[in-house]
mmCIF file of C-alpha atoms and ligand atoms in Angstrom:
data_model
loop_
_atom_site.group_PDB
_atom_site.id
_atom_site.type_symbol
_atom_site.label_atom_id
_atom_site.label_comp_id
_atom_site.label_asym_id
_atom_site.label_seq_id
_atom_site.Cartn_x
_atom_site.Cartn_y
_atom_site.Cartn_z
ATOM 1 C CA MET A 20 44.369 -14.875 -45.348
ATOM 2 C CA ALA A 21 42.316 -11.843 -46.249
ATOM 3 C CA ALA A 22 39.130 -13.763 -45.528
ATOM 4 C CA SER A 23 40.275 -14.886 -42.077
ATOM 5 C CA SER A 24 41.529 -11.451 -41.021
ATOM 6 C CA SER A 25 38.276 -9.834 -42.063
ATOM 7 C CA PHE A 26 36.521 -12.558 -40.065
ATOM 8 C CA VAL A 27 38.625 -11.553 -37.009
ATOM 9 C CA ALA A 28 37.760 -7.905 -37.632
ATOM 10 C CA ILE A 29 34.047 -8.659 -37.801
ATOM 11 C CA VAL A 30 34.137 -10.743 -34.619
ATOM 12 C CA THR A 31 36.096 -7.993 -32.830
ATOM 13 C CA LEU A 32 33.618 -5.375 -34.011
ATOM 14 C CA ALA A 33 30.693 -7.543 -32.883
ATOM 15 C CA PHE A 34 32.211 -7.873 -29.410
ATOM 16 C CA LEU A 35 32.874 -4.137 -29.214
ATOM 17 C CA LEU A 36 29.305 -3.302 -30.199
ATOM 18 C CA PHE A 37 27.997 -5.868 -27.734
ATOM 19 C CA PHE A 38 29.901 -4.360 -24.814
ATOM 20 C CA MET A 39 29.126 -0.781 -25.820
ATOM 21 C CA GLY A 40 25.461 -1.654 -26.114
ATOM 22 C CA SER A 41 25.264 -3.376 -22.766
ATOM 23 C CA THR A 42 24.455 -0.622 -20.327
ATOM 24 C CA ASN A 43 26.003 -2.281 -17.287
ATOM 25 C CA ALA A 44 29.395 -2.733 -18.865
ATOM 26 C CA GLN A 45 31.073 -0.793 -16.096
ATOM 27 C CA LEU A 46 29.502 -2.288 -12.989
ATOM 28 C CA SER A 47 31.950 -4.381 -11.006
ATOM 29 C CA THR A 48 32.176 -5.793 -7.519
ATOM 30 C CA ASN A 49 35.491 -4.005 -6.850
ATOM 31 C CA PHE A 50 34.474 -0.604 -8.218
ATOM 32 C CA TYR A 51 35.254 1.250 -4.964
ATOM 33 C CA SER A 52 37.964 -1.030 -3.606
ATOM 34 C CA SER A 53 40.655 1.622 -3.870
ATOM 35 C CA SER A 54 38.512 4.791 -3.800
ATOM 36 C CA CYS A 55 36.491 3.734 -0.724
ATOM 37 C CA PRO A 56 37.879 0.618 0.954
ATOM 38 C CA LYS A 57 35.697 1.099 4.038
ATOM 39 C CA LEU A 58 32.448 1.331 2.067
ATOM 40 C CA LEU A 59 31.079 -2.156 2.679
ATOM 41 C CA SER A 60 31.825 -2.235 6.410
ATOM 42 C CA THR A 61 30.348 1.261 6.828
ATOM 43 C CA VAL A 62 27.078 0.375 5.095
ATOM 44 C CA GLN A 63 26.802 -2.967 6.860
ATOM 45 C CA SER A 64 27.177 -1.545 10.355
ATOM 46 C CA THR A 65 24.512 1.099 9.771
ATOM 47 C CA VAL A 66 22.102 -1.410 8.232
ATOM 48 C CA LYS A 67 22.647 -3.842 11.097
ATOM 49 C CA SER A 68 22.034 -1.205 13.727
ATOM 50 C CA ALA A 69 18.827 -0.042 12.006
ATOM 51 C CA ILE A 70 17.550 -3.638 11.816
ATOM 52 C CA SER A 71 18.432 -4.299 15.444
ATOM 53 C CA LYS A 72 16.151 -1.390 16.346
ATOM 54 C CA GLU A 73 13.378 -2.543 14.033
ATOM 55 C CA ALA A 74 13.521 -5.818 12.096
ATOM 56 C CA ARG A 75 11.051 -4.538 9.496
ATOM 57 C CA MET A 76 13.591 -1.949 8.345
ATOM 58 C CA GLY A 77 15.423 -4.730 6.497
ATOM 59 C CA ALA A 78 12.303 -5.324 4.438
ATOM 60 C CA SER A 79 11.809 -1.633 3.794
ATOM 61 C CA LEU A 80 15.382 -1.193 2.540
ATOM 62 C CA LEU A 81 15.105 -4.225 0.258
ATOM 63 C CA ARG A 82 11.907 -2.849 -1.227
ATOM 64 C CA LEU A 83 13.462 0.579 -1.866
ATOM 65 C CA PHE A 84 16.022 -1.051 -4.152
ATOM 66 C CA PHE A 85 13.264 -2.852 -6.088
ATOM 67 C CA HIS A 86 11.237 0.346 -6.465
ATOM 68 C CA ASP A 87 14.364 2.195 -7.587
ATOM 69 C CA CYS A 88 15.420 -0.384 -10.189
ATOM 70 C CA PHE A 89 11.962 -0.824 -11.747
ATOM 71 C CA VAL A 90 11.621 2.876 -12.553
ATOM 72 C CA ASN A 91 14.098 3.799 -15.294
ATOM 73 C CA GLY A 92 16.799 1.633 -13.753
ATOM 74 C CA CYS A 93 18.805 1.489 -10.535
ATOM 75 C CA ASP A 94 19.737 5.155 -10.384
ATOM 76 C CA GLY A 95 18.699 6.406 -6.950
ATOM 77 C CA SER A 96 15.706 8.250 -8.434
ATOM 78 C CA ILE A 97 13.341 7.051 -5.693
ATOM 79 C CA LEU A 98 15.376 8.933 -3.083
ATOM 80 C CA LEU A 99 14.755 12.432 -4.490
ATOM 81 C CA ASP A 100 12.364 14.562 -2.447
ATOM 82 C CA ASP A 101 9.544 16.524 -4.038
ATOM 83 C CA THR A 102 10.088 20.287 -4.031
ATOM 84 C CA SER A 103 8.004 23.203 -5.246
ATOM 85 C CA ASN A 104 9.439 22.799 -8.730
ATOM 86 C CA PHE A 105 10.311 19.106 -8.808
ATOM 87 C CA ILE A 106 7.995 16.102 -8.667
ATOM 88 C CA GLY A 107 9.783 12.971 -7.550
ATOM 89 C CA GLU A 108 8.684 9.363 -7.069
ATOM 90 C CA LYS A 109 7.971 9.326 -3.341
ATOM 91 C CA ASN A 110 4.322 10.233 -3.833
ATOM 92 C CA ALA A 111 3.725 7.882 -6.738
ATOM 93 C CA ALA A 112 0.928 5.381 -6.089
ATOM 94 C CA PRO A 113 3.186 2.408 -5.172
ATOM 95 C CA ASN A 114 5.329 4.516 -2.806
ATOM 96 C CA ARG A 115 3.026 7.008 -1.114
ATOM 97 C CA ASN A 116 2.353 6.082 2.564
ATOM 98 C CA SER A 117 4.276 2.923 1.890
ATOM 99 C CA ALA A 118 7.926 3.278 0.861
ATOM 100 C CA ARG A 119 10.042 3.840 3.953
ATOM 101 C CA GLY A 120 13.617 3.731 5.207
ATOM 102 C CA PHE A 121 14.742 7.027 3.690
ATOM 103 C CA GLU A 122 16.179 8.218 7.029
ATOM 104 C CA VAL A 123 18.316 5.071 7.244
ATOM 105 C CA ILE A 124 19.642 5.718 3.722
ATOM 106 C CA ASP A 125 20.467 9.292 4.837
ATOM 107 C CA ASN A 126 22.385 7.904 7.839
ATOM 108 C CA ILE A 127 24.315 5.496 5.646
ATOM 109 C CA LYS A 128 25.097 8.227 3.135
ATOM 110 C CA SER A 129 26.400 10.525 5.921
ATOM 111 C CA ALA A 130 28.591 7.760 7.328
ATOM 112 C CA VAL A 131 29.927 6.970 3.842
ATOM 113 C CA GLU A 132 30.542 10.662 3.053
ATOM 114 C CA LYS A 133 32.660 10.853 6.224
ATOM 115 C CA VAL A 134 34.997 8.074 5.112
ATOM 116 C CA CYS A 135 35.114 8.957 1.379
ATOM 117 C CA PRO A 136 33.433 12.226 0.432
ATOM 118 C CA GLY A 137 31.895 12.597 -3.004
ATOM 119 C CA VAL A 138 32.769 9.091 -4.179
ATOM 120 C CA VAL A 139 29.874 6.679 -3.650
ATOM 121 C CA SER A 140 26.492 6.988 -5.370
ATOM 122 C CA CYS A 141 23.157 6.748 -3.573
ATOM 123 C CA ALA A 142 22.124 4.142 -6.154
ATOM 124 C CA ASP A 143 24.994 1.898 -5.032
ATOM 125 C CA ILE A 144 24.168 2.515 -1.365
ATOM 126 C CA LEU A 145 20.657 1.179 -2.075
ATOM 127 C CA ALA A 146 22.106 -1.936 -3.736
ATOM 128 C CA ILE A 147 24.457 -2.692 -0.843
ATOM 129 C CA SER A 148 21.783 -1.958 1.780
ATOM 130 C CA ALA A 149 19.378 -4.390 0.114
ATOM 131 C CA ARG A 150 21.984 -7.175 0.196
ATOM 132 C CA ASP A 151 22.977 -6.409 3.813
ATOM 133 C CA SER A 152 19.312 -6.426 4.853
ATOM 134 C CA VAL A 153 18.750 -9.865 3.347
ATOM 135 C CA VAL A 154 21.904 -11.257 4.963
ATOM 136 C CA THR A 155 21.113 -9.730 8.353
ATOM 137 C CA LEU A 156 17.660 -11.324 8.366
ATOM 138 C CA GLY A 157 19.090 -14.761 7.552
ATOM 139 C CA GLY A 158 19.001 -14.857 3.757
ATOM 140 C CA PRO A 159 21.687 -15.519 1.140
ATOM 141 C CA ASN A 160 24.793 -13.432 0.510
ATOM 142 C CA TRP A 161 26.142 -12.264 -2.859
ATOM 143 C CA ASN A 162 28.750 -9.883 -4.193
ATOM 144 C CA VAL A 163 27.076 -6.604 -5.128
ATOM 145 C CA LYS A 164 28.058 -5.102 -8.466
ATOM 146 C CA LEU A 165 28.850 -1.389 -8.099
ATOM 147 C CA GLY A 166 29.603 1.696 -10.151
ATOM 148 C CA ARG A 167 26.101 3.069 -10.653
ATOM 149 C CA ARG A 168 25.690 6.829 -10.716
ATOM 150 C CA ASP A 169 22.747 8.902 -9.497
ATOM 151 C CA SER A 170 20.018 10.274 -11.736
ATOM 152 C CA LYS A 171 19.377 13.958 -12.171
ATOM 153 C CA THR A 172 15.725 13.213 -12.823
ATOM 154 C CA ALA A 173 12.838 11.220 -11.433
ATOM 155 C CA SER A 174 9.494 10.221 -12.902
ATOM 156 C CA GLN A 175 6.302 9.962 -10.915
ATOM 157 C CA ALA A 176 4.459 8.840 -14.029
ATOM 158 C CA ALA A 177 6.948 6.005 -14.650
ATOM 159 C CA ALA A 178 6.795 5.006 -10.975
ATOM 160 C CA ASN A 179 2.992 4.817 -11.234
ATOM 161 C CA THR A 180 3.105 2.492 -14.206
ATOM 162 C CA SER A 181 6.380 0.543 -13.857
ATOM 163 C CA ILE A 182 6.019 -0.935 -10.384
ATOM 164 C CA PRO A 183 3.490 -3.772 -10.484
ATOM 165 C CA PRO A 184 0.401 -3.240 -8.295
ATOM 166 C CA PRO A 185 -0.844 -5.979 -5.924
ATOM 167 C CA THR A 186 -3.915 -6.401 -8.117
ATOM 168 C CA SER A 187 -1.723 -7.800 -10.920
ATOM 169 C CA ASN A 188 -2.508 -11.195 -12.385
ATOM 170 C CA LEU A 189 0.160 -13.745 -13.289
ATOM 171 C CA ASN A 190 0.469 -12.695 -16.936
ATOM 172 C CA GLN A 191 0.900 -9.071 -15.946
ATOM 173 C CA LEU A 192 3.603 -9.958 -13.433
ATOM 174 C CA ILE A 193 5.453 -12.123 -15.933
ATOM 175 C CA SER A 194 5.340 -9.530 -18.689
ATOM 176 C CA ARG A 195 6.379 -6.659 -16.449
ATOM 177 C CA PHE A 196 9.456 -8.549 -15.238
ATOM 178 C CA ASN A 197 10.216 -9.931 -18.698
ATOM 179 C CA SER A 198 10.201 -6.429 -20.146
ATOM 180 C CA LEU A 199 13.093 -5.606 -17.805
ATOM 181 C CA GLY A 200 15.076 -8.701 -18.746
ATOM 182 C CA LEU A 201 13.957 -10.740 -15.747
ATOM 183 C CA SER A 202 12.660 -14.243 -16.417
ATOM 184 C CA THR A 203 9.527 -15.787 -14.965
ATOM 185 C CA ARG A 204 11.725 -17.778 -12.598
ATOM 186 C CA ASP A 205 13.547 -14.575 -11.560
ATOM 187 C CA MET A 206 10.143 -13.021 -10.856
ATOM 188 C CA VAL A 207 9.033 -15.900 -8.638
ATOM 189 C CA ALA A 208 12.364 -15.852 -6.786
ATOM 190 C CA LEU A 209 12.316 -12.065 -6.279
ATOM 191 C CA ALA A 210 8.719 -12.155 -5.025
ATOM 192 C CA GLY A 211 10.131 -14.354 -2.248
ATOM 193 C CA SER A 212 11.169 -11.014 -0.729
ATOM 194 C CA HIS A 213 7.677 -11.104 0.725
ATOM 195 C CA THR A 214 9.089 -13.538 3.270
ATOM 196 C CA ILE A 215 9.781 -10.367 5.278
ATOM 197 C CA GLY A 216 7.978 -7.073 5.819
ATOM 198 C CA GLN A 217 4.425 -5.872 6.079
ATOM 199 C CA ALA A 218 1.560 -4.652 3.966
ATOM 200 C CA ARG A 219 -1.251 -2.193 4.632
ATOM 201 C CA CYS A 220 -4.868 -3.274 4.798
ATOM 202 C CA THR A 221 -5.586 -1.278 1.654
ATOM 203 C CA SER A 222 -3.179 -3.545 -0.266
ATOM 204 C CA PHE A 223 -4.969 -6.787 0.661
ATOM 205 C CA ARG A 224 -8.572 -5.854 1.621
ATOM 206 C CA ALA A 225 -10.156 -6.992 -1.604
ATOM 207 C CA ARG A 226 -8.392 -10.345 -1.341
ATOM 208 C CA ILE A 227 -9.341 -11.213 2.233
ATOM 209 C CA TYR A 228 -13.019 -10.285 1.760
ATOM 210 C CA ASN A 229 -13.706 -11.287 -1.816
ATOM 211 C CA GLU A 230 -11.406 -13.975 -3.088
ATOM 212 C CA THR A 231 -12.015 -17.696 -2.981
ATOM 213 C CA ASN A 232 -8.470 -19.032 -3.384
ATOM 214 C CA ILE A 233 -7.704 -18.101 0.202
ATOM 215 C CA ASP A 234 -7.535 -20.212 3.372
ATOM 216 C CA ARG A 235 -10.686 -19.443 5.369
ATOM 217 C CA SER A 236 -9.156 -19.107 8.789
ATOM 218 C CA PHE A 237 -6.262 -17.079 7.377
ATOM 219 C CA ALA A 238 -8.768 -14.686 5.799
ATOM 220 C CA GLN A 239 -10.623 -14.356 9.105
ATOM 221 C CA THR A 240 -7.406 -13.663 10.996
ATOM 222 C CA ARG A 241 -6.488 -10.896 8.573
ATOM 223 C CA GLN A 242 -10.051 -9.467 8.560
ATOM 224 C CA SER A 243 -9.830 -8.969 12.324
ATOM 225 C CA ASN A 244 -7.394 -6.074 11.814
ATOM 226 C CA CYS A 245 -8.516 -4.873 8.374
ATOM 227 C CA PRO A 246 -12.102 -3.577 8.274
ATOM 228 C CA ARG A 247 -14.130 -4.223 5.121
ATOM 229 C CA THR A 248 -15.017 -0.594 4.543
ATOM 230 C CA THR A 249 -12.610 1.477 2.471
ATOM 231 C CA GLY A 250 -11.304 4.377 4.552
ATOM 232 C CA SER A 251 -11.307 2.560 7.861
ATOM 233 C CA GLY A 252 -8.074 0.927 9.016
ATOM 234 C CA ASP A 253 -6.479 1.451 5.601
ATOM 235 C CA ASN A 254 -2.999 1.680 7.106
ATOM 236 C CA ASN A 255 -3.323 -1.252 9.523
ATOM 237 C CA LEU A 256 -0.431 -3.601 8.946
ATOM 238 C CA ALA A 257 -0.155 -7.357 8.537
ATOM 239 C CA PRO A 258 2.968 -9.468 7.935
ATOM 240 C CA LEU A 259 3.454 -10.688 4.367
ATOM 241 C CA ASP A 260 4.720 -14.030 5.748
ATOM 242 C CA ILE A 261 2.455 -15.320 8.490
ATOM 243 C CA LEU A 262 4.970 -18.006 9.610
ATOM 244 C CA THR A 263 8.288 -16.182 10.092
ATOM 245 C CA PRO A 264 7.671 -12.488 9.342
ATOM 246 C CA THR A 265 11.166 -11.214 10.152
ATOM 247 C CA LYS A 266 13.219 -14.118 8.883
ATOM 248 C CA PHE A 267 14.423 -14.339 5.296
ATOM 249 C CA ASP A 268 13.545 -17.941 4.468
ATOM 250 C CA SER A 269 11.375 -19.849 1.995
ATOM 251 C CA ASN A 270 8.241 -19.964 4.145
ATOM 252 C CA TYR A 271 6.619 -17.449 1.809
ATOM 253 C CA TYR A 272 6.236 -20.293 -0.693
ATOM 254 C CA LYS A 273 4.887 -22.686 1.946
ATOM 255 C CA ASN A 274 2.180 -20.106 2.640
ATOM 256 C CA LEU A 275 1.261 -19.905 -1.040
ATOM 257 C CA ILE A 276 0.773 -23.672 -1.232
ATOM 258 C CA GLN A 277 -1.692 -23.345 1.660
ATOM 259 C CA ASN A 278 -3.546 -20.436 0.018
ATOM 260 C CA LYS A 279 -2.132 -18.058 2.620
ATOM 261 C CA GLY A 280 -0.613 -15.513 0.288
ATOM 262 C CA LEU A 281 -1.508 -12.069 1.661
ATOM 263 C CA LEU A 282 -1.631 -10.120 -1.581
ATOM 264 C CA HIS A 283 -3.669 -11.043 -4.639
ATOM 265 C CA SER A 284 -0.373 -10.925 -6.603
ATOM 266 C CA ASP A 285 1.295 -13.322 -4.141
ATOM 267 C CA GLN A 286 -1.357 -15.996 -4.566
ATOM 268 C CA GLN A 287 -1.186 -15.594 -8.355
ATOM 269 C CA LEU A 288 2.169 -17.396 -8.230
ATOM 270 C CA PHE A 289 0.396 -20.529 -6.983
ATOM 271 C CA ASN A 290 -3.036 -20.618 -8.514
ATOM 272 C CA GLY A 291 -2.994 -23.474 -10.981
ATOM 273 C CA GLY A 292 -0.738 -21.690 -13.469
ATOM 274 C CA SER A 293 2.714 -22.068 -14.972
ATOM 275 C CA THR A 294 4.589 -20.944 -11.847
ATOM 276 C CA ASP A 295 3.094 -23.514 -9.433
ATOM 277 C CA SER A 296 6.030 -25.859 -9.999
ATOM 278 C CA ILE A 297 8.601 -23.160 -9.197
ATOM 279 C CA VAL A 298 6.724 -22.329 -5.984
ATOM 280 C CA ARG A 299 6.785 -26.016 -5.004
ATOM 281 C CA THR A 300 10.496 -26.239 -5.693
ATOM 282 C CA TYR A 301 11.316 -23.202 -3.567
ATOM 283 C CA SER A 302 8.943 -24.248 -0.777
ATOM 284 C CA ASN A 303 10.888 -27.403 -0.108
ATOM 285 C CA ASN A 304 14.348 -26.348 -1.190
ATOM 286 C CA GLN A 305 15.739 -23.369 0.684
ATOM 287 C CA ASN A 306 19.129 -23.683 -1.062
ATOM 288 C CA THR A 307 17.628 -23.475 -4.540
ATOM 289 C CA PHE A 308 15.586 -20.464 -3.485
ATOM 290 C CA ASN A 309 18.625 -18.790 -1.936
ATOM 291 C CA SER A 310 20.827 -19.200 -4.968
ATOM 292 C CA ASP A 311 18.094 -18.225 -7.464
ATOM 293 C CA PHE A 312 17.202 -15.206 -5.327
ATOM 294 C CA ALA A 313 20.806 -13.994 -5.151
ATOM 295 C CA ALA A 314 21.246 -14.430 -8.925
ATOM 296 C CA ALA A 315 17.983 -12.581 -9.613
ATOM 297 C CA MET A 316 18.953 -9.704 -7.317
ATOM 298 C CA ILE A 317 22.183 -9.289 -9.287
ATOM 299 C CA LYS A 318 20.159 -9.254 -12.525
ATOM 300 C CA MET A 319 17.709 -6.714 -11.110
ATOM 301 C CA GLY A 320 20.662 -4.555 -10.041
ATOM 302 C CA ASP A 321 21.869 -4.527 -13.647
ATOM 303 C CA ILE A 322 18.747 -2.748 -14.946
ATOM 304 C CA SER A 323 19.844 0.368 -16.899
ATOM 305 C CA PRO A 324 22.386 1.874 -14.498
ATOM 306 C CA LEU A 325 23.932 5.249 -15.240
ATOM 307 C CA THR A 326 27.685 4.800 -15.597
ATOM 308 C CA GLY A 327 30.777 6.654 -16.773
ATOM 309 C CA SER A 328 30.050 10.360 -16.945
ATOM 310 C CA ASN A 329 26.248 9.993 -16.955
ATOM 311 C CA GLY A 330 24.339 11.227 -13.936
ATOM 312 C CA GLU A 331 26.227 12.403 -10.861
ATOM 313 C CA ILE A 332 27.378 11.334 -7.408
ATOM 314 C CA ARG A 333 24.818 13.076 -5.211
ATOM 315 C CA LYS A 334 26.083 14.681 -2.007
ATOM 316 C CA ASN A 335 22.656 14.332 -0.417
ATOM 317 C CA CYS A 336 20.526 11.441 -1.633
ATOM 318 C CA ARG A 337 17.375 13.577 -1.372
ATOM 319 C CA LYS A 338 18.422 16.267 -3.838
ATOM 320 C CA LEU A 339 20.403 17.017 -6.954
ATOM 321 C CA ASN A 340 23.843 18.544 -6.434
HETATM 322 C C1 HEM B 22 5.934 -9.417 -7.946
HETATM 323 C C2 HEM B 22 5.416 -8.211 -7.896
HETATM 324 C C3 HEM B 22 5.294 -7.454 -6.604
HETATM 325 C C4 HEM B 22 4.186 -6.827 -6.156
HETATM 326 C C5 HEM B 22 2.846 -6.760 -6.843
HETATM 327 C C6 HEM B 22 4.518 -6.262 -4.877
HETATM 328 C C7 HEM B 22 3.640 -5.521 -4.080
HETATM 329 C C8 HEM B 22 3.884 -5.167 -2.780
HETATM 330 C C9 HEM B 22 2.930 -4.526 -1.922
HETATM 331 C C10 HEM B 22 1.536 -4.085 -2.336
HETATM 332 C C11 HEM B 22 3.497 -4.394 -0.709
HETATM 333 C C12 HEM B 22 2.858 -3.773 0.534
HETATM 334 C C13 HEM B 22 2.908 -2.264 0.439
HETATM 335 C C14 HEM B 22 2.009 -1.585 1.443
HETATM 336 O O1 HEM B 22 0.905 -2.074 1.679
HETATM 337 O O2 HEM B 22 2.413 -0.534 1.969
HETATM 338 C C15 HEM B 22 4.828 -4.928 -0.793
HETATM 339 C C16 HEM B 22 5.713 -4.970 0.245
HETATM 340 C C17 HEM B 22 7.006 -5.404 0.116
HETATM 341 N N1 HEM B 22 7.630 -5.777 -1.064
HETATM 342 FE FE1 HEM B 22 6.717 -6.213 -2.788
HETATM 343 N N2 HEM B 22 5.808 -6.546 -4.578
HETATM 344 C C18 HEM B 22 6.334 -7.266 -5.608
HETATM 345 C C19 HEM B 22 7.637 -7.697 -5.732
HETATM 346 C C20 HEM B 22 8.628 -7.401 -4.825
HETATM 347 C C21 HEM B 22 10.034 -7.559 -5.075
HETATM 348 C C22 HEM B 22 10.638 -8.019 -6.401
HETATM 349 C C23 HEM B 22 10.677 -7.185 -3.934
HETATM 350 C C24 HEM B 22 12.158 -7.125 -3.647
HETATM 351 C C25 HEM B 22 13.098 -7.569 -4.441
HETATM 352 C C26 HEM B 22 9.666 -6.814 -2.970
HETATM 353 C C27 HEM B 22 9.896 -6.451 -1.677
HETATM 354 C C28 HEM B 22 8.911 -6.100 -0.776
HETATM 355 C C29 HEM B 22 9.142 -5.983 0.648
HETATM 356 C C30 HEM B 22 10.413 -6.351 1.373
HETATM 357 C C31 HEM B 22 7.935 -5.520 1.216
HETATM 358 C C32 HEM B 22 7.687 -5.147 2.685
HETATM 359 C C33 HEM B 22 8.165 -3.712 2.898
HETATM 360 C C34 HEM B 22 8.040 -3.179 4.324
HETATM 361 O O3 HEM B 22 7.644 -3.886 5.236
HETATM 362 O O4 HEM B 22 8.339 -1.976 4.474
HETATM 363 N N3 HEM B 22 8.434 -6.920 -3.562
HETATM 364 N N4 HEM B 22 5.037 -5.381 -2.079
HETATM 365 C C1 NAG B 23 0.576 8.961 -9.970
HETATM 366 O O1 NAG B 23 -0.418 8.371 -9.154
HETATM 367 C C2 NAG B 23 -0.873 9.216 -8.121
HETATM 368 C C3 NAG B 23 -1.772 8.412 -7.196
HETATM 369 O O2 NAG B 23 -2.727 7.696 -7.914
HETATM 370 C C4 NAG B 23 -1.613 10.405 -8.758
HETATM 371 O O3 NAG B 23 -2.077 11.284 -7.737
HETATM 372 C C5 NAG B 23 -0.615 11.130 -9.635
HETATM 373 O O4 NAG B 23 -1.267 12.181 -10.322
HETATM 374 C C6 NAG B 23 0.017 10.195 -10.655
HETATM 375 N N1 NAG B 23 1.074 10.937 -11.316
HETATM 376 C C7 NAG B 23 1.314 10.904 -12.609
HETATM 377 C C8 NAG B 23 2.370 11.804 -13.121
HETATM 378 O O5 NAG B 23 0.713 10.161 -13.372
HETATM 379 C C1 NAG B 24 -16.100 -7.257 -3.171
HETATM 380 O O1 NAG B 24 -16.704 -7.373 -4.442
HETATM 381 C C2 NAG B 24 -17.910 -6.604 -4.568
HETATM 382 C C3 NAG B 24 -18.525 -6.963 -5.900
HETATM 383 O O2 NAG B 24 -17.600 -6.790 -6.946
HETATM 384 C C4 NAG B 24 -17.547 -5.131 -4.439
HETATM 385 O O3 NAG B 24 -18.720 -4.341 -4.549
HETATM 386 C C5 NAG B 24 -16.906 -4.891 -3.069
HETATM 387 O O4 NAG B 24 -16.466 -3.548 -2.979
HETATM 388 C C6 NAG B 24 -15.727 -5.809 -2.869
HETATM 389 N N1 NAG B 24 -15.272 -5.684 -1.480
HETATM 390 C C7 NAG B 24 -14.020 -5.457 -1.149
HETATM 391 C C8 NAG B 24 -13.704 -5.358 0.275
HETATM 392 O O5 NAG B 24 -13.155 -5.326 -1.998
#
C-alpha cells in the first residue's frame, strides 16, 4: 500500500513538474472565446482586405510571425519600434529593408482594440494573421493556439544571430531549427513558406552568378533584374516561387527539384543531402505538405511564449505600455 501510494505521488509530481516546465502550458485555441468572441473574424477581415490590395502582404505577414518566434519566442518583440533610448529588432540584419506589414498589424490591432480593448496581445495577432494569410492564399487551415503575452524587451543582437541567413548550408538550417525544438522535417515544411512572397537581389545575387547547382535559364532570367555589382539593384525583387508566386501550394518543392530555388538556403534542401526525400514527397503530395506545414506552424507558435502574468498586453504594438 505504502509503496503504491508513493508511486502515485511520484507520478503526480512528475506530471506537475512537466507541465510547470513546459512554457506553453497556457496556450489554448479558445483562450479569448469569452473575452473577445469577435477576435478571429476581426483579424480575418483585415488580413483579407490587405491581401486583396496586395497579394504579397500575405507573405509579409507570415514572415513576421517567423521572425518574431525565432527571436526569444513568439512575444511580439519584432513589432517594437526603435526610439532614442530603445533598440528594437526592426533594423536587425534579417529585418532591415526587408520585414514589412507593420502597418497592417497596426490596422488589425486598432480593429481588435475597438471590439475588446486591452485584451488581445500583439503576439497573438501575429499568430492569427499568419494563419489567415496562408488560408487566404490557398494554403491549409489550422486552429491557432492563443494566450501569448507581449514582451517588454527586444533584442537586435538576438535577431541578428537567431534568424537563419540565406547563405546558410543544410547543417546550419537543421541545427538552428532543432535548437528551437523543430525537427528537420518541420524545417523543410516551414521553408515551403517560400511558395509565396519575394526576395531582394541582395539576398540571391551570389547564387545566381556564382553557383553551379542552379538551372541555367532560371539564373539568366533572375540576372536580368539583379545586376552583378553589389550596390546596384540591391532592392530589386524576384518571386521566391517562379511558378505560382502568390499561391500557397507545393510548387516551391517542384522548383527545388529543377534547381530553381531562388535562395542558396532554398536549394540546400535539395542538393544531394538528407532532405532530398522530404522535398520529393512534398513536391508530389500537396496534402502531406499541407498537414505537415500546419503542424509545424503550431509547433513554431509554441516557442517560448510569455504567459500568465509575464509580459503585458500592449495597447500599441509598436511600443511598451
Ligand atoms: C529555412 C530558413 C529560412 C531562410 C534562410 C529564409 C530567408 C529568407 C530571405 C533571405 C527572404 C527574402 C528577404 C529579402 O530579400 O528581403 C525570405 C523571404 C520570406 N520568407 Fe524566409 N527564410 C527561411 C524560412 C522561412 C520560414 C520558416 C518562413 C515562414 C514560416 C518564411 C517565410 C518567408 C516569406 C513568406 C518570405 C517573403 C516575404 C515577403 O515577400 O515580404 N521563411 N526568407
Ligand atoms: C545587427 O546587425 C546589423 C546589420 O549588420 C548591425 O548594424 C548591428 O550593429 C547589429 N546589432 C547588434 C546588436 O549586434
Ligand atoms: C563570385 O565569386 C567570386 C570568387 O569568390 C567573388 O569574387 C565574387 O564577388 C562573387 N560574385 C558574386 C556576385 O557574388
